[in-house]
mmCIF file of C-alpha atoms and ligand atoms in Angstrom:
data_model
loop_
_atom_site.group_PDB
_atom_site.id
_atom_site.type_symbol
_atom_site.label_atom_id
_atom_site.label_comp_id
_atom_site.label_asym_id
_atom_site.label_seq_id
_atom_site.Cartn_x
_atom_site.Cartn_y
_atom_site.Cartn_z
ATOM 1 C CA MET A 1 7.620 -12.596 12.416
ATOM 2 C CA GLN A 2 4.281 -11.966 9.930
ATOM 3 C CA PRO A 3 1.476 -13.757 10.424
ATOM 4 C CA SER A 4 2.030 -16.479 7.452
ATOM 5 C CA PRO A 5 -0.877 -17.941 5.273
ATOM 6 C CA THR A 6 -2.685 -21.104 6.663
ATOM 7 C CA ASN A 7 -3.662 -23.903 3.589
ATOM 8 C CA ASP A 8 -6.266 -25.858 4.771
ATOM 9 C CA ARG A 9 -9.674 -23.937 4.730
ATOM 10 C CA ARG A 10 -12.769 -25.272 5.192
ATOM 11 C CA SER A 11 -16.430 -22.949 4.352
ATOM 12 C CA SER A 12 -17.966 -21.322 7.209
ATOM 13 C CA GLY A 13 -20.765 -19.877 8.372
ATOM 14 C CA ARG A 14 -21.435 -17.409 11.716
ATOM 15 C CA GLU A 15 -25.117 -18.816 11.639
ATOM 16 C CA VAL A 16 -24.066 -23.173 12.802
ATOM 17 C CA PRO A 17 -24.915 -23.487 16.022
ATOM 18 C CA PRO A 18 -21.858 -24.285 18.377
ATOM 19 C CA PRO A 19 -20.961 -28.138 19.349
ATOM 20 C CA VAL A 20 -21.412 -27.999 22.757
ATOM 21 C CA ASP A 21 -18.825 -30.799 23.284
ATOM 22 C CA PRO A 22 -15.383 -29.828 22.633
ATOM 23 C CA ALA A 23 -15.355 -33.545 21.171
ATOM 24 C CA ALA A 24 -18.002 -33.297 18.618
ATOM 25 C CA ALA A 25 -17.106 -34.483 15.149
ATOM 26 C CA GLY A 26 -17.005 -31.921 12.504
ATOM 27 C CA PRO A 27 -15.688 -28.544 12.186
ATOM 28 C CA ARG A 28 -16.229 -25.502 14.666
ATOM 29 C CA VAL A 29 -16.339 -21.878 13.970
ATOM 30 C CA LEU A 30 -15.028 -19.920 16.344
ATOM 31 C CA ALA A 31 -17.391 -17.051 16.026
ATOM 32 C CA VAL A 32 -20.245 -18.372 17.355
ATOM 33 C CA ILE A 33 -19.217 -20.420 20.205
ATOM 34 C CA ASP A 34 -16.450 -17.473 21.739
ATOM 35 C CA GLY A 35 -19.422 -17.143 24.133
ATOM 36 C CA PRO A 36 -21.937 -14.291 25.441
ATOM 37 C CA ASP A 37 -19.626 -10.853 24.919
ATOM 38 C CA THR A 38 -18.816 -11.194 21.618
ATOM 39 C CA ALA A 39 -21.406 -8.780 20.452
ATOM 40 C CA ASP A 40 -20.007 -7.710 17.664
ATOM 41 C CA TYR A 41 -21.090 -4.113 18.174
ATOM 42 C CA THR A 42 -23.086 -3.658 14.666
ATOM 43 C CA ASP A 43 -25.923 -2.026 17.160
ATOM 44 C CA ALA A 44 -24.635 2.218 17.012
ATOM 45 C CA ALA A 45 -25.330 2.760 20.887
ATOM 46 C CA ASP A 46 -23.444 -0.260 21.772
ATOM 47 C CA TYR A 47 -20.240 0.253 20.291
ATOM 48 C CA VAL A 48 -20.443 4.642 20.941
ATOM 49 C CA ALA A 49 -21.005 2.387 24.869
ATOM 50 C CA HIS A 50 -17.572 0.499 24.143
ATOM 51 C CA THR A 51 -15.606 2.883 22.484
ATOM 52 C CA ALA A 52 -15.946 5.001 26.062
ATOM 53 C CA THR A 53 -14.720 1.270 28.323
ATOM 54 C CA LEU A 54 -10.951 0.769 29.166
ATOM 55 C CA ARG A 55 -10.834 -1.835 26.111
ATOM 56 C CA GLY A 56 -12.784 0.489 23.455
ATOM 57 C CA VAL A 57 -10.312 3.032 23.743
ATOM 58 C CA ILE A 58 -6.443 0.562 23.760
ATOM 59 C CA ARG A 59 -7.923 -0.062 20.679
ATOM 60 C CA GLN A 60 -8.585 3.108 19.488
ATOM 61 C CA ARG A 61 -5.094 4.382 20.825
ATOM 62 C CA LEU A 62 -2.920 1.710 19.896
ATOM 63 C CA VAL A 63 -4.776 2.032 15.922
ATOM 64 C CA THR A 64 -3.856 5.460 16.241
ATOM 65 C CA ARG A 65 0.000 4.823 17.710
ATOM 66 C CA ALA A 66 0.910 2.549 14.818
ATOM 67 C CA LEU A 67 -0.187 4.492 12.035
ATOM 68 C CA ILE A 68 1.271 7.331 12.772
ATOM 69 C CA GLU A 69 4.309 5.443 13.241
ATOM 70 C CA HIS A 70 3.507 4.791 8.642
ATOM 71 C CA LEU A 71 1.096 7.069 7.660
ATOM 72 C CA PRO A 72 2.509 10.277 5.316
ATOM 73 C CA PRO A 73 2.367 13.231 6.846
ATOM 74 C CA ALA A 74 -0.327 15.889 6.990
ATOM 75 C CA PRO A 75 -2.034 16.880 4.826
ATOM 76 C CA ALA A 76 -3.059 13.598 2.999
ATOM 77 C CA ARG A 77 -6.104 12.134 2.156
ATOM 78 C CA LEU A 78 -7.367 9.272 4.258
ATOM 79 C CA LEU A 79 -10.086 6.868 3.718
ATOM 80 C CA ASP A 80 -11.607 5.149 6.406
ATOM 81 C CA ILE A 81 -14.096 2.053 4.953
ATOM 82 C CA GLY A 82 -16.248 1.167 7.737
ATOM 83 C CA GLY A 83 -15.838 4.185 10.104
ATOM 84 C CA GLY A 84 -18.160 3.500 12.588
ATOM 85 C CA ASN A 85 -18.842 6.168 15.014
ATOM 86 C CA GLY A 86 -15.554 7.892 13.428
ATOM 87 C CA VAL A 87 -13.006 7.673 16.390
ATOM 88 C CA GLN A 88 -10.407 7.512 13.824
ATOM 89 C CA ALA A 89 -11.552 9.813 11.419
ATOM 90 C CA LEU A 90 -11.643 12.616 14.211
ATOM 91 C CA GLU A 91 -8.379 11.645 15.502
ATOM 92 C CA PHE A 92 -6.636 12.380 12.114
ATOM 93 C CA ALA A 93 -8.698 14.937 11.179
ATOM 94 C CA ARG A 94 -7.554 16.505 14.713
ATOM 95 C CA ARG A 95 -4.024 16.235 13.350
ATOM 96 C CA GLY A 96 -4.571 17.371 9.772
ATOM 97 C CA TYR A 97 -5.261 14.788 7.720
ATOM 98 C CA HIS A 98 -8.471 15.212 5.408
ATOM 99 C CA VAL A 99 -10.870 12.192 5.895
ATOM 100 C CA THR A 100 -13.309 10.447 3.919
ATOM 101 C CA VAL A 101 -15.643 8.099 6.022
ATOM 102 C CA CYS A 102 -17.707 5.300 3.698
ATOM 103 C CA GLU A 103 -20.075 3.529 6.271
ATOM 104 C CA PRO A 104 -22.922 2.138 5.896
ATOM 105 C CA ASP A 105 -25.045 2.718 8.523
ATOM 106 C CA PRO A 106 -26.376 5.828 8.860
ATOM 107 C CA ARG A 107 -27.133 5.579 13.174
ATOM 108 C CA MET A 108 -23.048 5.175 12.887
ATOM 109 C CA LEU A 109 -22.745 8.448 10.573
ATOM 110 C CA ALA A 110 -24.997 10.061 12.578
ATOM 111 C CA GLU A 111 -22.977 9.491 15.903
ATOM 112 C CA THR A 112 -19.857 10.479 13.825
ATOM 113 C CA ARG A 113 -21.542 13.979 13.196
ATOM 114 C CA ARG A 114 -22.598 14.365 16.842
ATOM 115 C CA GLY A 115 -18.677 13.777 17.728
ATOM 116 C CA LEU A 116 -17.664 16.122 14.886
ATOM 117 C CA ALA A 117 -20.319 19.113 16.012
ATOM 118 C CA ASP A 118 -17.579 19.621 19.298
ATOM 119 C CA ALA A 119 -14.424 19.680 17.271
ATOM 120 C CA PRO A 120 -13.755 23.418 15.607
ATOM 121 C CA GLU A 121 -14.751 24.159 12.381
ATOM 122 C CA SER A 122 -11.434 23.639 10.667
ATOM 123 C CA VAL A 123 -11.133 20.279 11.766
ATOM 124 C CA ARG A 124 -14.708 19.472 10.915
ATOM 125 C CA ARG A 125 -14.159 20.942 7.137
ATOM 126 C CA ARG A 126 -11.401 17.695 6.507
ATOM 127 C CA VAL A 127 -13.747 15.403 7.577
ATOM 128 C CA GLU A 128 -16.401 14.012 4.547
ATOM 129 C CA LEU A 129 -19.443 11.655 5.358
ATOM 130 C CA ILE A 130 -20.027 9.197 2.694
ATOM 131 C CA GLN A 131 -23.098 5.976 3.195
ATOM 132 C CA GLY A 132 -22.565 3.010 1.373
ATOM 133 C CA ASP A 133 -20.776 -0.463 2.041
ATOM 134 C CA GLY A 134 -16.888 -0.674 1.626
ATOM 135 C CA ARG A 135 -17.423 -2.916 -1.346
ATOM 136 C CA ASP A 136 -18.869 0.051 -3.302
ATOM 137 C CA ALA A 137 -16.166 2.163 -2.142
ATOM 138 C CA VAL A 138 -14.490 2.326 -5.298
ATOM 139 C CA HIS A 139 -17.431 3.738 -7.112
ATOM 140 C CA LEU A 140 -18.491 6.092 -4.119
ATOM 141 C CA VAL A 141 -15.378 7.440 -3.434
ATOM 142 C CA GLY A 142 -12.730 7.321 -6.340
ATOM 143 C CA THR A 143 -9.421 5.518 -5.975
ATOM 144 C CA GLY A 144 -6.027 7.322 -4.985
ATOM 145 C CA TRP A 145 -5.879 7.153 -0.930
ATOM 146 C CA ASP A 146 -3.018 8.520 0.322
ATOM 147 C CA ALA A 147 -3.872 6.043 2.845
ATOM 148 C CA THR A 148 -7.110 3.381 3.443
ATOM 149 C CA PHE A 149 -8.269 1.690 6.808
ATOM 150 C CA CYS A 150 -10.710 -1.156 7.478
ATOM 151 C CA HIS A 151 -10.460 -1.521 11.021
ATOM 152 C CA GLY A 152 -12.754 -3.651 12.886
ATOM 153 C CA VAL A 153 -14.869 -4.418 9.626
ATOM 154 C CA ILE A 154 -13.798 -8.057 7.892
ATOM 155 C CA MET A 155 -15.376 -9.745 10.816
ATOM 156 C CA PHE A 156 -18.912 -8.752 9.465
ATOM 157 C CA VAL A 157 -18.592 -9.856 6.084
ATOM 158 C CA PRO A 158 -18.647 -13.688 4.623
ATOM 159 C CA GLU A 159 -15.762 -13.400 3.091
ATOM 160 C CA PRO A 160 -13.150 -11.103 3.244
ATOM 161 C CA ALA A 161 -11.198 -11.191 0.167
ATOM 162 C CA PRO A 162 -13.749 -9.048 -1.812
ATOM 163 C CA LEU A 163 -13.426 -5.910 0.784
ATOM 164 C CA LEU A 164 -9.696 -7.105 1.140
ATOM 165 C CA THR A 165 -9.254 -6.695 -2.700
ATOM 166 C CA VAL A 166 -11.196 -2.957 -2.700
ATOM 167 C CA LEU A 167 -9.119 -1.530 -0.064
ATOM 168 C CA VAL A 168 -5.781 -2.109 -2.213
ATOM 169 C CA GLU A 169 -7.724 -0.461 -5.364
ATOM 170 C CA LEU A 170 -8.629 2.808 -3.433
ATOM 171 C CA THR A 171 -5.308 2.895 -2.602
ATOM 172 C CA ARG A 172 -2.750 4.613 -4.678
ATOM 173 C CA PRO A 173 0.445 3.064 -5.078
ATOM 174 C CA GLY A 174 3.123 3.728 -2.261
ATOM 175 C CA GLY A 175 -0.317 4.066 -0.213
ATOM 176 C CA ILE A 176 -0.910 2.473 3.219
ATOM 177 C CA ILE A 177 -3.459 -0.076 4.128
ATOM 178 C CA SER A 178 -4.595 -0.238 7.799
ATOM 179 C CA VAL A 179 -6.616 -3.338 8.173
ATOM 180 C CA VAL A 180 -7.835 -4.668 12.037
ATOM 181 C CA GLY A 181 -9.261 -8.267 12.338
ATOM 182 C CA LYS A 182 -9.742 -11.004 15.453
ATOM 183 C CA ASN A 183 -7.009 -12.730 16.074
ATOM 184 C CA GLY A 184 -8.646 -15.865 15.769
ATOM 185 C CA PRO A 185 -6.275 -18.551 16.225
ATOM 186 C CA ALA A 186 -5.862 -17.149 20.496
ATOM 187 C CA LEU A 187 -9.325 -15.916 21.002
ATOM 188 C CA ALA A 188 -9.747 -18.666 23.916
ATOM 189 C CA LEU A 189 -7.511 -16.448 26.297
ATOM 190 C CA ARG A 190 -10.530 -14.031 26.727
ATOM 191 C CA ALA A 191 -12.665 -16.772 28.049
ATOM 192 C CA GLY A 192 -9.866 -18.163 29.858
ATOM 193 C CA LEU A 193 -8.849 -15.623 31.619
ATOM 194 C CA GLN A 194 -12.367 -14.487 32.384
ATOM 195 C CA GLY A 195 -12.830 -18.432 33.822
ATOM 196 C CA ARG A 196 -15.172 -19.546 31.318
ATOM 197 C CA TRP A 197 -13.773 -22.899 31.204
ATOM 198 C CA GLN A 198 -16.075 -24.927 29.123
ATOM 199 C CA ASP A 199 -15.761 -22.247 26.072
ATOM 200 C CA THR A 200 -12.267 -21.752 26.622
ATOM 201 C CA THR A 201 -12.174 -25.620 26.127
ATOM 202 C CA ALA A 202 -14.350 -25.857 23.263
ATOM 203 C CA LEU A 203 -12.297 -22.845 21.373
ATOM 204 C CA LEU A 204 -9.177 -24.488 21.777
ATOM 205 C CA GLY A 205 -9.864 -27.618 20.872
ATOM 206 C CA GLU A 206 -8.016 -31.199 21.415
ATOM 207 C CA PRO A 207 -3.949 -30.410 20.694
ATOM 208 C CA SER A 208 -2.277 -32.264 18.256
ATOM 209 C CA SER A 209 0.211 -34.460 18.447
ATOM 210 C CA ALA A 210 2.475 -32.102 15.712
ATOM 211 C CA GLU A 211 1.966 -29.037 18.650
ATOM 212 C CA THR A 212 2.680 -30.928 21.467
ATOM 213 C CA THR A 213 5.860 -32.386 20.342
ATOM 214 C CA GLU A 214 7.022 -29.174 18.991
ATOM 215 C CA THR A 215 10.337 -28.048 20.008
ATOM 216 C CA ALA A 216 9.847 -25.746 22.984
ATOM 217 C CA GLY A 217 10.015 -22.078 22.441
ATOM 218 C CA ALA A 218 8.602 -22.826 18.498
ATOM 219 C CA ALA A 219 5.266 -22.021 19.784
ATOM 220 C CA GLY A 220 2.611 -21.630 17.349
ATOM 221 C CA ALA A 221 5.230 -22.844 14.227
ATOM 222 C CA SER A 222 2.507 -25.293 12.916
ATOM 223 C CA GLY A 223 0.470 -22.067 12.195
ATOM 224 C CA GLN A 224 -2.642 -24.488 12.200
ATOM 225 C CA PRO A 225 -5.655 -22.598 14.887
ATOM 226 C CA ALA A 226 -6.926 -25.892 17.015
ATOM 227 C CA VAL A 227 -10.152 -25.695 15.516
ATOM 228 C CA GLN A 228 -11.679 -23.848 11.745
ATOM 229 C CA LEU A 229 -11.928 -19.960 11.489
ATOM 230 C CA PRO A 230 -14.027 -17.823 9.931
ATOM 231 C CA PRO A 231 -11.635 -16.616 6.872
ATOM 232 C CA GLY A 232 -11.758 -12.666 8.288
ATOM 233 C CA ASP A 233 -10.681 -14.210 11.907
ATOM 234 C CA ASP A 234 -6.880 -15.915 10.406
ATOM 235 C CA PRO A 235 -4.833 -13.262 10.506
ATOM 236 C CA ALA A 236 -2.501 -15.211 7.941
ATOM 237 C CA ASN A 237 -5.696 -15.599 5.877
ATOM 238 C CA VAL A 238 -6.060 -11.403 5.848
ATOM 239 C CA ALA A 239 -2.217 -10.873 5.155
ATOM 240 C CA ALA A 240 -1.945 -13.650 2.645
ATOM 241 C CA ILE A 241 -4.936 -12.176 0.728
ATOM 242 C CA LEU A 242 -3.654 -8.071 1.135
ATOM 243 C CA THR A 243 -0.685 -9.282 -0.006
ATOM 244 C CA ALA A 244 -1.376 -11.308 -3.357
ATOM 245 C CA ALA A 245 -3.740 -8.022 -3.838
ATOM 246 C CA GLY A 246 -0.851 -6.169 -4.431
ATOM 247 C CA THR A 247 0.355 -4.849 -0.918
ATOM 248 C CA GLN A 248 3.923 -5.566 1.099
ATOM 249 C CA PRO A 249 3.470 -5.723 4.669
ATOM 250 C CA LEU A 250 5.437 -3.631 6.765
ATOM 251 C CA ALA A 251 4.365 -4.141 10.219
ATOM 252 C CA TRP A 252 1.584 -5.809 12.369
ATOM 253 C CA TYR A 253 0.250 -5.461 15.465
ATOM 254 C CA GLY A 254 -1.133 -6.847 18.309
ATOM 255 C CA ILE A 255 -4.400 -5.129 20.179
ATOM 256 C CA ARG A 256 -5.249 -6.020 24.145
ATOM 257 C CA THR A 257 -3.104 -8.403 25.102
ATOM 258 C CA PHE A 258 -3.686 -7.835 28.969
ATOM 259 C CA THR A 259 -6.686 -6.174 28.930
ATOM 260 C CA ASP A 260 -9.063 -7.789 26.877
ATOM 261 C CA HIS A 261 -10.928 -9.864 29.619
ATOM 262 C CA LEU A 262 -12.013 -6.639 31.648
ATOM 263 C CA GLY A 263 -15.052 -6.463 30.166
ATOM 264 C CA ASP A 264 -16.389 -2.984 30.556
ATOM 265 C CA SER A 265 -14.759 -1.691 32.605
ATOM 266 C CA PRO A 266 -13.818 2.216 31.940
ATOM 267 C CA PRO A 267 -10.486 3.273 32.275
ATOM 268 C CA GLY A 268 -8.948 4.607 34.558
ATOM 269 C CA PRO A 269 -6.326 7.257 35.832
ATOM 270 C CA ASP A 270 -3.728 4.693 35.129
ATOM 271 C CA VAL A 271 -5.395 4.592 31.351
ATOM 272 C CA ASP A 272 -2.226 6.298 29.332
ATOM 273 C CA ALA A 273 0.483 3.345 31.314
ATOM 274 C CA VAL A 274 -2.068 0.655 30.358
ATOM 275 C CA VAL A 275 -1.601 2.221 26.660
ATOM 276 C CA ASN A 276 1.657 2.120 26.931
ATOM 277 C CA ALA A 277 1.734 -1.806 28.394
ATOM 278 C CA GLU A 278 -0.272 -2.501 25.540
ATOM 279 C CA TRP A 279 1.439 -1.338 22.714
ATOM 280 C CA ALA A 280 5.150 -2.612 24.190
ATOM 281 C CA ALA A 281 3.668 -5.939 24.760
ATOM 282 C CA GLY A 282 1.461 -5.249 21.093
ATOM 283 C CA ALA A 283 4.456 -4.415 19.233
ATOM 284 C CA ARG A 284 6.373 -7.845 19.422
ATOM 285 C CA ASP A 285 6.575 -11.568 19.925
ATOM 286 C CA PRO A 286 5.677 -13.609 21.935
ATOM 287 C CA TYR A 287 2.625 -11.162 23.263
ATOM 288 C CA ARG A 288 1.484 -9.814 20.098
ATOM 289 C CA GLY A 289 0.715 -13.200 18.829
ATOM 290 C CA ILE A 290 -1.768 -13.622 21.757
ATOM 291 C CA ALA A 291 -3.715 -10.571 21.474
ATOM 292 C CA ARG A 292 -7.240 -9.851 20.803
ATOM 293 C CA LEU A 293 -7.223 -7.902 17.581
ATOM 294 C CA ILE A 294 -4.344 -7.983 15.073
ATOM 295 C CA HIS A 295 -3.558 -4.894 13.628
ATOM 296 C CA HIS A 296 -1.766 -5.266 10.105
ATOM 297 C CA VAL A 297 -0.101 -2.285 8.465
ATOM 298 C CA HIS A 298 0.625 -2.712 4.751
ATOM 299 C CA ARG A 299 1.472 -0.614 1.189
ATOM 300 C CA ARG A 300 0.821 -1.295 -1.824
ATOM 301 C CA THR A 301 3.617 -2.269 -4.129
ATOM 302 C CA GLY A 302 2.008 -1.009 -7.549
ATOM 303 C CA ILE A 303 -1.665 -1.738 -10.189
ATOM 304 C CA ALA A 304 -4.111 -3.314 -8.158
ATOM 305 C CA ARG A 305 -4.912 -6.963 -9.286
ATOM 306 C CA ARG A 306 -8.299 -6.749 -11.170
ATOM 307 C CA ARG A 307 -10.729 -7.678 -9.095
ATOM 308 C CA LEU A 308 -12.980 -9.963 -10.972
ATOM 309 C CA ALA A 309 -16.918 -10.650 -10.732
ATOM 310 C CA SER A 310 -16.796 -13.306 -8.377
ATOM 311 C CA ASP A 311 -14.998 -11.052 -5.917
ATOM 312 C CA ARG A 312 -18.305 -7.824 -5.885
ATOM 313 C CA ARG A 313 -20.454 -10.069 -3.215
HETATM 314 C C1 LIG B 1 -17.072 -2.537 14.895
HETATM 315 S S1 LIG B 1 -17.072 -1.266 14.279
HETATM 316 C C2 LIG B 1 -15.731 -0.837 13.600
HETATM 317 C C3 LIG B 1 -15.743 1.000 13.520
HETATM 318 C C4 LIG B 1 -14.666 1.447 13.184
HETATM 319 N N1 LIG B 1 -14.222 0.852 12.222
HETATM 320 C C5 LIG B 1 -14.161 1.357 14.264
HETATM 321 O O1 LIG B 1 -12.750 0.948 14.299
HETATM 322 O O2 LIG B 1 -13.858 1.854 16.091
HETATM 323 C C6 LIG B 1 -17.877 -2.227 12.371
HETATM 324 C C7 LIG B 1 -18.108 -1.338 11.343
HETATM 325 O O3 LIG B 1 -18.328 -1.849 10.546
HETATM 326 C C8 LIG B 1 -19.294 -1.139 9.399
HETATM 327 N N2 LIG B 1 -19.209 -2.339 8.359
HETATM 328 C C9 LIG B 1 -19.995 -3.517 7.984
HETATM 329 N N3 LIG B 1 -20.007 -4.237 7.347
HETATM 330 C C10 LIG B 1 -19.025 -2.970 6.642
HETATM 331 C C11 LIG B 1 -18.987 -3.095 4.877
HETATM 332 N N4 LIG B 1 -19.544 -4.076 3.743
HETATM 333 N N5 LIG B 1 -18.444 -2.245 4.570
HETATM 334 C C12 LIG B 1 -18.198 -0.748 5.120
HETATM 335 N N6 LIG B 1 -18.667 -0.847 6.912
HETATM 336 C C13 LIG B 1 -18.801 -2.098 7.185
HETATM 337 C C14 LIG B 1 -20.710 -0.988 10.298
HETATM 338 O O4 LIG B 1 -21.681 -0.745 10.440
HETATM 339 C C15 LIG B 1 -19.542 -0.722 11.840
HETATM 340 O O5 LIG B 1 -19.778 0.784 12.325
#
């Protein structure tokens, strides 16, 4: 079951202070009340450290594994918008692809260069780094890419639509668009598994009678999260925007069903077994529906909708 569009989209902003009392009136914004460990890794050094943890390794390896199922064979031209420290760029360059990273943060680009320095010359030659905002990427890197990635970036823009629409415009008809975003409706899981009960209750909100009277086994059928989601953290919204911009959904995966509460634990000797378990769960219901992140894989169908002036920022 592909995430389906939800309707009730009130405006949101990350700077809104969280109400402590879950019964407090007014909409709440999940990203703010998601607990102290919701560091969004805007700092390059923090993000590099995160990519070495079990959670970071699981995320990257699941993304790679899913993409292998959908990408055209190498060599093909891949574009990684907000490519961070270049984990996927390096991975796919090693696999013979030509990868361009478009990334606004010079410290992230420096981390990518550091990673590339250890790679063979043939791999380094297949990676190009461009500094810039993804929303400006059409002007920076042109269009016609065989696949465009945008992983873990939509949580950093106030409105996902302009960026998501650009991803479609960047990609050639028939090409692949790969987006990873937060799974807003399931954000309480981490807090609950960590025993942060006040955060958990705040994230869940009060169950509605519509939810409790649903037929057993039809979990999630109402499609409405208990509390308001930032638009980029709502997988149904992300899928709907991509589709409206000219794509067809191919697959969606959950990332970190069993391991998201493990903080900064390093990978252990059983990491391959953990990846296999996460992969098996992340590819099917009901497990993928409670994963921390959702990986959307779409195919561009035709001519992208022309961007409106209001899409620009
Ligand atoms: C959490 S990191 C993810 C990095 C990488 N995509 C990955 O999955 O490992 C988020 C990245 O998004 C970048 N970013 C934030 N806003 C952006 C924007 N408007 N356009 C492109 N990249 C952006 C940040 O600089 C950062 O490198």
